[in-house]
Amino acid sequence: MCKYAPLEPKIDHQNIDRNLLYIREAICRFSCYSRPPVPLSNVLMYLKGDYVHYCLPMFNHYFAHLPRPLSLKFVEVVLNAPLSIQKHGLRLAFKSYSAGDLKKLVLSVWKKTKNVSLRLILYKCLFQKILNEEEVSQKELYKALKVLTSELRDDDHNDIFDLILSDQLPKSFRGDYLETAWTLVSKLREKGVNIERQAKVLRNIKTNITLMDRDFLMEYIVKPHIHEMLIEKKIRPSYKSREISERVKTKWELVAKFIVTIENEETSKTSIDLVTSIIKTCAEMWDEVHDERYTIRLFCTNFISSLRANSNAFFQNFKYVNCIFERVLFTILEVLPSQEIYLTIWDLWLVIITRKVCSKMECDENGLFKNIEYDKICDDYANEIGDLIVDLVNKEQFYRSFLPHIAQVVNNHISVFSCAIKECADMVRITICNNLTHFKLPEIYLLVLMLLPTDCPHAYFDTCKDTLQKIKEIDNNEIQSYLYQKFLREDFKRRKFV
């Protein structure tokens, strides 16, 4: 083997003797089958440059067939070879080393190398190794992964950052892992790709928020963001780049998710204090204008919508979440001009009604409602809406000019309610409309007509017919005119339930 060993790593294909090249190639491919094994010092003569490609079969063969002491010796020798060969040695090390030895190796190589390609291999192999190990080894290897994550650079390969966002790690590590990731990306240079990475990590934190430490989120994301935006008054309708705008939007969504993700009275107090502070600060800045737009009015409307949207999936926590929305409603009625946020107030009323009715039901171990008494729960929902409208009419705070918008708000919340009780939205809507007619109030009749579908599904034909029959008996020209306009004059189609 020594006689034919290459002196130069690069193959000069134009001038090299073809027979010599074939001999070298054969040695690279087949020397691993020699018995007794070829000395490792001789093998290393061929592990260089262009010849490495021919040696690839040797790596796995030696690892699989040599006695274990010799196999580990081969891995050790390869790890001390040039960079192009080290990569293959690392892959073998991940197959043969114990968790403790592998942790030491990974940290040692990571500390020494600046090569992006080698760092990627290290990170990916370690990540995959954790997924395939037993719990004890996982914990040992995760310590190394955490160090690697905390020392990533902005020039590291995007595949590493994609792994961070993959949600593949066991849940026991995921919260701490994302804390480490955020601590890292938040300190990277302020440039486009890094800002996008920050936004992606924030979105992943939001997705896994129940696994996160609330104190960490409050201290390192929520409070700093609110201080920057509202106390330092850096909030704007838009920002100088798309990436920054997306990051700000994502942080506000995370703040909203943080506020409504509560499981007990202690966390609800933190959320109540936080949301109250945000709304009161908004009231102080209510007339702020940037780029000819009322910045805070826009933000406040969007933020309350985000609170509602981010609470829709937590059915089992509706009773705790409701106290948040009750405080939001109380605070905005106290500090903001109600005539400027009339529909936002309606949205909050419906949020509270939906969660109040749902909180009466039992949840199973998966957080889904069980033993649902459909007729009773729909009747309760209709009664809550009806009582609200009656109260507003009596106080002269129900504005009929807003009815189409109010109907849309009610419709949206009926969809959430339907999802919570796992029933068809059309069926729930029609049932609630039928129950609402008991109130015999013109404003409610008009709302019912706006909520009812134009074409009633066959399964709910009788309920639709009964609802419209009650309304047709009302001596009110406005209501009758609206009924015939919607169900006849829109397309002159004959509907048997009308």
XYZ file of C-alpha atoms in Angstrom:
498
model
C 0.000 0.000 0.000
C 2.831 2.393 0.798
C 4.241 1.936 -2.706
C 1.117 3.349 -4.378
C 0.105 5.931 -1.751
C -0.686 9.336 -3.330
C 1.562 12.250 -2.432
C -0.834 14.970 -3.606
C -4.473 15.227 -2.476
C -5.716 16.376 -5.886
C -5.916 13.935 -8.805
C -4.441 15.304 -12.041
C -6.798 13.421 -14.355
C -5.073 14.663 -17.516
C -1.556 13.482 -16.678
C -1.886 10.652 -14.142
C -1.087 7.093 -15.173
C -4.505 5.432 -15.540
C -3.273 2.088 -14.178
C -1.853 3.820 -11.100
C -5.184 5.575 -10.541
C -7.074 2.274 -10.871
C -4.723 0.610 -8.341
C -5.190 3.445 -5.860
C -8.947 3.358 -6.360
C -8.995 -0.412 -5.787
C -6.937 -0.047 -2.596
C -9.364 2.605 -1.330
C -12.399 0.490 -2.112
C -11.240 -2.992 -1.099
C -8.420 -2.764 1.480
C -11.055 -2.921 4.216
C -11.642 -6.586 3.310
C -8.029 -7.557 4.081
C -7.468 -10.081 6.875
C -5.576 -9.386 9.007
C -6.706 -5.751 8.827
C -4.439 -3.251 7.115
C -2.681 -1.032 9.717
C -4.549 2.226 10.218
C -1.410 4.220 9.492
C -1.397 2.750 5.972
C -5.107 3.424 5.489
C -4.635 7.082 6.403
C -2.224 7.529 3.480
C -5.223 7.302 1.157
C -7.637 9.416 3.191
C -6.882 12.681 1.485
C -8.386 15.094 -1.049
C -9.968 13.557 -4.134
C -9.291 10.029 -2.877
C -11.707 10.321 0.043
C -14.593 9.724 -2.352
C -13.205 6.256 -3.173
C -12.699 5.478 0.527
C -16.296 6.041 1.652
C -17.223 2.295 1.658
C -14.254 1.729 3.976
C -15.678 3.869 6.781
C -18.862 1.906 7.398
C -17.182 -1.441 6.725
C -14.452 -0.915 9.307
C -16.969 0.322 11.801
C -19.232 -2.691 11.266
C -16.678 -5.498 11.024
C -13.571 -4.596 13.006
C -13.363 -5.693 16.651
C -14.781 -2.897 18.804
C -11.399 -1.671 20.178
C -10.011 -1.403 16.636
C -13.260 0.142 15.392
C -13.071 2.901 18.032
C -9.375 3.379 17.235
C -10.276 3.868 13.573
C -12.898 6.488 14.489
C -10.373 8.277 16.699
C -7.789 8.347 13.916
C -10.321 9.662 11.390
C -11.413 12.409 13.800
C -7.837 13.684 13.884
C -7.602 13.722 10.088
C -8.142 16.788 7.847
C -11.537 18.492 7.827
C -12.960 16.702 4.779
C -12.371 13.359 6.516
C -13.407 14.515 9.994
C -17.000 14.828 8.791
C -17.153 11.094 8.123
C -15.461 10.343 11.435
C -18.048 12.372 13.296
C -20.871 10.372 11.788
C -19.163 7.167 12.909
C -18.581 8.599 16.390
C -22.297 9.226 16.765
C -22.854 5.528 16.099
C -20.216 4.206 18.487
C -19.553 6.593 21.394
C -21.363 6.562 24.723
C -23.481 9.615 25.593
C -20.836 10.965 27.975
C -17.949 10.518 25.529
C -20.017 11.872 22.665
C -20.880 14.987 24.659
C -17.177 15.665 25.316
C -16.298 15.049 21.668
C -19.025 17.319 20.300
C -18.137 20.201 22.608
C -14.436 19.793 21.833
C -14.878 19.797 18.048
C -17.459 22.619 18.211
C -15.063 24.794 20.189
C -12.216 24.267 17.734
C -13.988 24.618 14.407
C -15.360 27.653 12.593
C -16.275 25.637 9.516
C -19.994 26.156 8.817
C -20.352 22.791 7.127
C -18.803 20.865 10.012
C -20.878 22.803 12.562
C -24.016 21.843 10.642
C -23.074 18.149 10.703
C -22.312 18.333 14.426
C -25.608 20.019 15.251
C -27.796 17.802 13.049
C -26.172 14.561 14.214
C -26.453 15.549 17.871
C -30.076 16.608 17.430
C -30.972 13.322 15.726
C -29.046 11.321 18.319
C -31.125 12.871 21.121
C -34.336 11.820 19.369
C -33.198 8.193 19.180
C -31.753 7.761 22.697
C -33.208 6.647 26.018
C -34.244 9.328 28.515
C -31.030 9.246 30.603
C -28.789 9.646 27.554
C -31.125 12.275 26.134
C -30.609 14.473 29.187
C -26.824 14.165 28.922
C -26.747 14.958 25.215
C -29.276 17.789 25.538
C -26.777 19.649 27.738
C -24.388 19.672 24.772
C -27.142 20.716 22.361
C -27.987 23.638 24.627
C -24.352 24.806 24.562
C -24.231 24.536 20.767
C -27.484 26.467 20.436
C -26.269 29.248 22.716
C -23.119 29.643 20.593
C -24.680 29.759 17.121
C -23.580 32.566 14.800
C -25.583 34.455 12.224
C -23.513 32.837 9.448
C -24.462 29.320 10.575
C -26.525 27.301 8.129
C -30.280 27.929 8.010
C -30.864 24.186 8.412
C -29.782 24.533 12.049
C -32.346 27.258 12.690
C -34.975 25.150 10.924
C -34.224 22.301 13.346
C -34.794 24.645 16.278
C -38.274 25.343 14.921
C -39.109 21.721 14.092
C -40.775 20.812 17.430
C -39.141 17.374 17.275
C -37.452 17.455 20.675
C -39.308 15.824 23.594
C -41.625 18.241 25.391
C -39.502 17.976 28.534
C -36.718 19.890 26.735
C -38.684 22.095 24.385
C -39.435 25.053 26.659
C -35.837 25.367 27.858
C -34.595 24.845 24.284
C -36.709 27.721 22.971
C -35.556 29.944 25.837
C -31.968 29.232 24.786
C -32.841 29.870 21.142
C -34.504 33.220 21.921
C -31.590 34.334 24.129
C -29.307 33.588 21.173
C -31.282 35.071 18.257
C -32.228 38.199 20.205
C -28.529 39.095 20.365
C -27.687 38.501 16.697
C -26.879 41.459 14.475
C -29.885 43.533 13.435
C -30.179 42.487 9.797
C -32.913 40.982 7.646
C -32.177 37.263 8.007
C -31.648 37.525 11.775
C -34.843 39.530 12.287
C -36.724 36.814 10.390
C -35.111 34.193 12.634
C -36.271 36.120 15.693
C -39.838 36.251 14.371
C -39.782 32.503 13.653
C -38.559 31.665 17.159
C -41.242 33.949 18.628
C -43.931 32.143 16.612
C -42.608 28.801 17.841
C -42.636 30.034 21.434
C -46.261 31.079 20.928
C -47.126 27.612 19.596
C -45.441 25.957 22.597
C -46.441 28.558 25.176
C -47.813 26.012 27.658
C -44.303 24.508 27.838
C -42.615 27.857 28.470
C -41.629 29.410 31.785
C -43.918 32.429 32.292
C -41.312 34.323 34.298
C -38.833 34.017 31.418
C -41.395 35.233 28.887
C -42.392 38.162 31.073
C -38.826 39.205 31.856
C -37.179 38.791 28.459
C -39.922 39.266 25.866
C -43.236 40.657 27.144
C -42.090 43.475 29.445
C -39.224 44.701 27.220
C -41.521 44.800 24.180
C -44.313 46.697 25.952
C -41.778 49.144 27.394
C -40.219 49.779 23.981
C -43.525 50.167 22.164
C -45.688 52.034 24.695
C -43.403 53.600 27.309
C -40.667 54.659 24.886
C -43.434 55.321 22.343
C -41.777 53.496 19.452
C -45.066 51.987 18.307
C -45.948 52.816 14.698
C -48.588 51.741 12.145
C -45.708 50.339 10.064
C -41.923 50.133 10.240
C -38.949 50.731 7.967
C -38.734 47.130 6.761
C -41.050 44.182 6.261
C -38.953 42.069 8.639
C -39.211 44.561 11.503
C -42.962 44.980 10.968
C -43.394 41.205 11.096
C -41.296 40.900 14.252
C -43.299 43.609 16.048
C -46.580 41.993 14.971
C -45.367 38.579 16.140
C -44.310 39.946 19.530
C -47.732 41.512 20.071
C -49.385 38.203 19.157
C -47.151 36.470 21.693
C -48.076 39.070 24.326
C -51.774 38.395 23.618
C -51.234 34.635 23.818
C -49.310 35.070 27.071
C -52.174 37.059 28.608
C -54.913 34.541 27.758
C -52.882 31.386 28.498
C -53.820 30.959 32.140
C -54.563 27.872 34.193
C -55.226 29.226 37.672
C -56.083 32.355 39.619
C -52.434 33.249 40.253
C -51.545 33.487 36.559
C -54.842 35.228 35.833
C -53.877 38.023 38.252
C -50.615 38.593 36.358
C -52.503 38.710 33.069
C -55.180 41.059 34.430
C -52.556 43.496 35.725
C -50.694 43.361 32.424
C -53.669 43.901 30.120
C -55.053 46.666 32.354
C -51.716 48.451 32.176
C -51.609 48.152 28.371
C -55.119 49.570 27.897
C -54.587 52.440 30.326
C -51.329 53.358 28.603
C -53.159 53.278 25.265
C -55.753 55.684 26.686
C -52.979 58.149 27.517
C -51.720 57.960 23.914
C -55.153 57.719 22.269
C -54.670 60.687 19.928
C -51.145 59.733 18.756
C -50.839 60.028 14.960
C -48.089 58.688 12.682
C -48.183 58.779 8.899
C -51.670 60.288 9.115
C -53.019 57.273 11.028
C -54.276 57.017 14.606
C -51.602 54.581 15.746
C -52.965 53.638 19.178
C -56.584 53.340 18.068
C -55.475 50.943 15.340
C -53.271 49.003 17.745
C -55.882 48.793 20.499
C -58.530 47.407 18.134
C -56.130 44.836 16.689
C -54.764 43.863 20.106
C -58.204 43.140 21.573
C -59.026 41.076 18.466
C -55.756 39.196 18.984
C -56.654 38.484 22.622
C -59.945 37.007 21.478
C -58.449 34.981 18.612
C -55.678 33.550 20.798
C -58.136 32.416 23.467
C -60.469 30.493 21.165
C -58.669 27.143 21.445
C -58.354 26.998 25.234
C -61.861 25.671 25.937
C -60.905 24.155 29.292
C -59.618 27.536 30.523
C -62.653 29.614 29.515
C -63.633 30.280 33.132
C -60.210 31.785 33.869
C -59.963 33.559 30.522
C -63.344 35.206 31.042
C -62.053 37.239 33.976
C -59.438 38.682 31.599
C -62.052 39.852 29.122
C -64.313 41.167 31.859
C -61.422 43.328 33.063
C -60.624 44.428 29.494
C -64.254 45.488 29.008
C -64.398 47.252 32.375
C -61.146 49.112 31.664
C -61.968 50.314 28.156
C -65.414 51.498 29.299
C -63.640 53.368 32.080
C -60.834 55.042 30.102
C -61.818 55.079 26.407
C -64.638 56.895 24.561
C -67.259 54.181 23.968
C -68.650 55.842 20.833
C -65.275 55.313 19.130
C -65.083 51.606 19.958
C -68.732 50.512 19.878
C -68.124 47.349 17.835
C -65.057 46.457 19.894
C -67.275 46.613 22.979
C -69.797 44.346 21.233
C -66.991 41.940 20.400
C -66.020 41.813 24.081
C -69.616 41.253 25.203
C -69.855 38.259 22.869
C -66.444 36.951 23.956
C -67.645 36.999 27.560
C -71.018 35.410 26.734
C -69.416 32.598 24.724
C -66.919 31.752 27.443
C -69.474 32.145 30.237
C -71.833 29.626 28.640
C -69.017 27.223 27.744
C -67.497 27.347 31.229
C -70.660 25.661 32.569
C -69.743 22.459 30.717
C -67.388 19.688 31.817
C -64.085 19.016 30.042
C -62.410 15.672 29.389
C -58.696 14.947 29.844
C -57.974 16.454 26.406
C -59.618 19.762 27.278
C -62.689 19.084 25.116
C -66.238 19.506 26.371
C -68.190 16.353 27.223
C -71.770 15.417 28.186
C -73.083 18.398 26.227
C -76.816 19.068 26.570
C -77.244 20.640 23.153
C -80.724 22.179 23.522
C -79.982 23.606 26.960
C -76.607 25.070 26.026
C -78.026 26.748 22.888
C -80.933 28.103 24.909
C -78.493 29.515 27.490
C -76.485 31.161 24.719
C -79.572 32.727 23.128
C -80.784 33.963 26.524
C -77.459 35.661 27.227
C -77.554 37.498 23.885
C -81.229 38.360 24.299
C -80.753 39.688 27.841
C -77.845 41.842 26.660
C -79.880 43.409 23.854
C -82.891 44.022 26.112
C -80.627 45.758 28.626
C -79.010 47.925 25.931
C -82.372 48.850 24.413
C -83.668 49.887 27.838
C -80.553 52.024 28.370
C -80.871 53.464 24.830
C -77.434 52.063 24.008
C -78.525 49.696 21.232
C -77.906 51.429 17.911
C -79.918 49.834 15.094
C -77.717 51.460 12.476
C -74.989 49.041 13.645
C -77.163 45.926 13.261
C -75.410 44.498 10.158
C -72.051 44.848 11.949
C -73.458 43.450 15.194
C -74.850 40.477 13.262
C -71.377 39.794 11.869
C -69.852 39.916 15.359
C -72.530 37.551 16.725
C -72.072 35.254 13.744
C -68.308 35.035 14.344
C -68.787 34.085 17.976
C -71.457 31.508 17.174
C -68.819 29.858 14.962
C -66.427 29.695 17.937
C -69.234 28.374 20.148
C -70.111 25.705 17.538
C -66.498 24.586 17.393
C -66.353 24.363 21.190
C -69.411 22.107 21.401
C -68.415 20.191 18.238
C -71.615 20.873 16.306
C -72.357 22.179 12.805
C -72.263 25.991 12.810
C -75.407 26.286 10.643
C -77.377 24.047 12.987
C -76.239 25.990 16.075
C -76.963 29.330 14.401
C -80.497 28.293 13.414
C -81.214 26.850 16.880
C -80.030 30.034 18.599
C -82.071 32.181 16.214
C -85.189 30.177 16.999
C -84.599 30.609 20.731
C -84.008 34.354 20.330
C -87.531 34.877 18.969
C -88.868 34.298 22.508
C -87.782 37.830 23.391
C -90.340 39.434 21.028
C -88.225 42.544 20.492
C -87.985 44.265 17.059
C -84.207 44.665 17.377
C -83.829 40.958 18.086
C -86.131 39.956 15.222
C -83.996 41.997 12.816
C -80.830 40.412 14.197
C -82.336 36.934 13.746
C -83.213 37.687 10.115
C -79.652 38.832 9.474
C -78.195 35.706 11.101
C -80.393 33.110 9.384
C -78.939 31.536 6.226
C -80.750 32.387 2.996
C -80.873 28.739 1.969
C -81.772 26.538 4.902
C -80.144 23.074 4.993
C -82.760 20.325 4.692
C -81.933 18.924 8.137
C -82.939 22.200 9.796
C -85.943 22.966 7.581
C -88.547 22.704 10.351
C -86.598 24.949 12.735
C -86.083 27.592 10.041
C -89.757 27.484 9.108
C -90.843 27.792 12.739
C -88.493 30.751 13.300
C -89.686 32.672 10.242
C -93.331 31.883 10.997
C -92.981 33.557 14.397
C -91.413 36.621 12.786
C -94.079 36.814 10.051
C -96.718 37.127 12.759
C -95.124 40.361 14.031
C -96.970 43.529 13.097
C -93.944 45.569 12.068
C -93.461 46.821 8.506
C -89.701 47.257 8.842
C -89.239 43.654 9.957
C -91.592 42.252 7.293
C -89.904 44.344 4.590
C -86.476 43.077 5.593
C -87.731 39.463 5.686
C -89.125 39.613 2.139
C -86.135 41.542 0.825
C -83.679 38.927 2.085
C -85.609 35.736 1.387
C -87.517 36.691 -1.787
C -86.443 39.833 -3.566
C -82.697 39.134 -3.489
C -83.079 36.436 -6.169
C -86.885 35.764 -6.380
C -86.204 32.137 -5.540
C -89.098 30.211 -3.961
C -88.146 28.961 -0.518
C -90.608 26.562 1.092
C -89.560 27.425 4.630
C -90.471 31.119 4.167
